[in-house]
PDB file of C-alpha atoms in Angstrom:
ATOM      1  CA  ILE A 541     231.308  86.485  52.437  1.00  0.00           C
ATOM      2  CA  HIS A 542     231.190  90.235  53.059  1.00  0.00           C
ATOM      3  CA  HIS A 543     227.404  90.267  52.870  1.00  0.00           C
ATOM      4  CA  ASP A 544     226.955  87.170  55.008  1.00  0.00           C
ATOM      5  CA  ARG A 545     229.404  88.131  57.733  1.00  0.00           C
ATOM      6  CA  ILE A 546     230.123  91.835  58.028  1.00  0.00           C
ATOM      7  CA  TYR A 547     226.846  93.286  56.774  1.00  0.00           C
ATOM      8  CA  ARG A 548     224.793  90.742  58.707  1.00  0.00           C
ATOM      9  CA  ASN A 549     226.769  91.535  61.868  1.00  0.00           C
ATOM     10  CA  HIS A 550     225.986  95.256  61.533  1.00  0.00           C
ATOM     11  CA  VAL A 551     222.289  94.555  60.971  1.00  0.00           C
ATOM     12  CA  GLU A 552     222.049  92.111  63.878  1.00  0.00           C
ATOM     13  CA  THR A 553     223.976  94.408  66.233  1.00  0.00           C
ATOM     14  CA  LEU A 554     221.812  97.366  65.231  1.00  0.00           C
ATOM     15  CA  ASN A 555     218.628  95.369  65.778  1.00  0.00           C
ATOM     16  CA  GLU A 556     219.806  94.266  69.236  1.00  0.00           C
ATOM     17  CA  MET A 557     220.659  97.845  70.189  1.00  0.00           C
ATOM     18  CA  LEU A 558     217.273  99.087  68.993  1.00  0.00           C
ATOM     19  CA  LYS A 559     215.423  96.615  71.230  1.00  0.00           C
ATOM     20  CA  THR A 560     216.302  98.841  74.181  1.00  0.00           C
ATOM     21  CA  ILE A 561     215.269 102.139  72.546  1.00  0.00           C
ATOM     22  CA  ASP A 562     211.499 102.231  72.157  1.00  0.00           C
ATOM     23  CA  ARG A 563     211.306 105.736  70.696  1.00  0.00           C
ATOM     24  CA  LEU A 564     213.212 104.616  67.579  1.00  0.00           C
ATOM     25  CA  GLU A 565     211.082 101.524  66.981  1.00  0.00           C
ATOM     26  CA  GLU A 566     209.296 102.907  63.911  1.00  0.00           C
ATOM     27  CA  SER A 567     212.189 105.049  62.639  1.00  0.00           C
ATOM     28  CA  SER A 568     213.869 104.643  59.283  1.00  0.00           C
ATOM     29  CA  LEU A 569     217.574 103.887  59.103  1.00  0.00           C
ATOM     30  CA  GLU A 570     218.244 107.494  58.105  1.00  0.00           C
ATOM     31  CA  GLU A 571     216.229 108.781  61.057  1.00  0.00           C
ATOM     32  CA  ILE A 572     218.123 106.501  63.428  1.00  0.00           C
ATOM     33  CA  MET A 573     221.462 107.775  62.133  1.00  0.00           C
ATOM     34  CA  LEU A 574     220.430 111.420  62.481  1.00  0.00           C
ATOM     35  CA  ASP A 575     218.958 110.887  65.923  1.00  0.00           C
ATOM     36  CA  ALA A 576     221.811 108.791  67.336  1.00  0.00           C
ATOM     37  CA  TYR A 577     224.700 110.880  65.989  1.00  0.00           C
ATOM     38  CA  GLU A 578     224.879 113.181  69.016  1.00  0.00           C
ATOM     39  CA  TRP A 579     223.984 110.851  71.882  1.00  0.00           C
ATOM     40  CA  ASN A 580     224.873 107.267  70.945  1.00  0.00           C
ATOM     41  CA  LYS A 581     227.952 106.820  68.752  1.00  0.00           C
ATOM     42  CA  PRO A 582     227.856 102.980  68.737  1.00  0.00           C
ATOM     43  CA  LEU A 583     224.228 103.052  67.581  1.00  0.00           C
ATOM     44  CA  TYR A 584     225.071 105.697  64.982  1.00  0.00           C
ATOM     45  CA  LYS A 585     228.065 103.663  63.744  1.00  0.00           C
ATOM     46  CA  ASN A 586     226.039 100.479  63.302  1.00  0.00           C
ATOM     47  CA  ALA A 587     223.189 102.326  61.613  1.00  0.00           C
ATOM     48  CA  ALA A 588     225.613 104.114  59.280  1.00  0.00           C
ATOM     49  CA  GLU A 589     227.489 100.903  58.441  1.00  0.00           C
ATOM     50  CA  THR A 590     224.187  99.160  57.743  1.00  0.00           C
ATOM     51  CA  TRP A 591     223.078 102.034  55.497  1.00  0.00           C
ATOM     52  CA  ASN A 592     226.434 102.078  53.658  1.00  0.00           C
ATOM     53  CA  HIS A 593     226.371  98.349  53.008  1.00  0.00           C
ATOM     54  CA  ASP A 594     222.711  98.403  52.016  1.00  0.00           C
ATOM     55  CA  PHE A 595     223.402 101.194  49.519  1.00  0.00           C
ATOM     56  CA  TYR A 596     226.443  99.333  48.152  1.00  0.00           C
ATOM     57  CA  PHE A 597     224.652  96.016  47.687  1.00  0.00           C
ATOM     58  CA  LYS A 598     221.612  97.652  46.078  1.00  0.00           C
ATOM     59  CA  SER A 599     223.869  99.407  43.571  1.00  0.00           C
ATOM     60  CA  MET A 600     225.403  96.141  42.361  1.00  0.00           C
ATOM     61  CA  THR A 601     223.941  94.758  39.170  1.00  0.00           C
ATOM     62  CA  SER A 602     224.954  92.339  36.456  1.00  0.00           C
ATOM     63  CA  ALA A 603     223.451  94.602  33.812  1.00  0.00           C
ATOM     64  CA  TYR A 604     225.892  96.646  31.759  1.00  0.00           C
ATOM     65  CA  PHE A 605     225.441 100.389  31.651  1.00  0.00           C
ATOM     66  CA  PRO A 606     227.971 102.246  29.516  1.00  0.00           C
ATOM     67  CA  PRO A 607     229.576 105.359  30.985  1.00  0.00           C
ATOM     68  CA  SER A 608     228.169 108.739  30.080  1.00  0.00           C
ATOM     69  CA  LYS A 609     229.870 110.670  27.268  1.00  0.00           C
ATOM     70  CA  ALA A 610     231.553 112.993  29.764  1.00  0.00           C
ATOM     71  CA  LEU A 611     232.831 110.111  31.909  1.00  0.00           C
ATOM     72  CA  LEU A 612     233.982 108.164  28.860  1.00  0.00           C
ATOM     73  CA  GLN A 613     235.907 111.208  27.658  1.00  0.00           C
ATOM     74  CA  ARG A 614     237.694 111.516  31.033  1.00  0.00           C
ATOM     75  CA  ILE A 615     238.476 107.780  31.053  1.00  0.00           C
ATOM     76  CA  GLU A 616     239.962 107.999  27.565  1.00  0.00           C
ATOM     77  CA  GLU A 617     241.994 111.079  28.538  1.00  0.00           C
ATOM     78  CA  ASN A 618     243.422 109.339  31.596  1.00  0.00           C
ATOM     79  CA  PHE A 619     243.700 105.720  30.453  1.00  0.00           C
ATOM     80  CA  GLY A 620     243.789 105.880  26.673  1.00  0.00           C
ATOM     81  CA  SER A 621     240.636 103.800  26.198  1.00  0.00           C
ATOM     82  CA  PHE A 622     237.772 102.244  28.096  1.00  0.00           C
ATOM     83  CA  LEU A 623     239.311  98.814  27.534  1.00  0.00           C
ATOM     84  CA  LYS A 624     242.574  99.865  29.189  1.00  0.00           C
ATOM     85  CA  PHE A 625     240.583 101.332  32.071  1.00  0.00           C
ATOM     86  CA  LYS A 626     238.828  98.003  32.698  1.00  0.00           C
TER      87      LYS A 626
END
């Protein structure tokens, strides 16, 4: 639901806004954010929200990666075990 509604809305809104700004036509999302920050807060907000969601969804995976030794140690210190942390 989040992907299909909220993320899609940010992408579609951003794309509509960009139709009126020719100089950003070939810009990356990061370039749009940096460029728009000072002069177009709505454009910046939609670009940043799109980037945030894109980053979040790309980081999701069904593969299991165990925590590093240092992280596991902190989890065990704070929660007693990794199982209790889950």
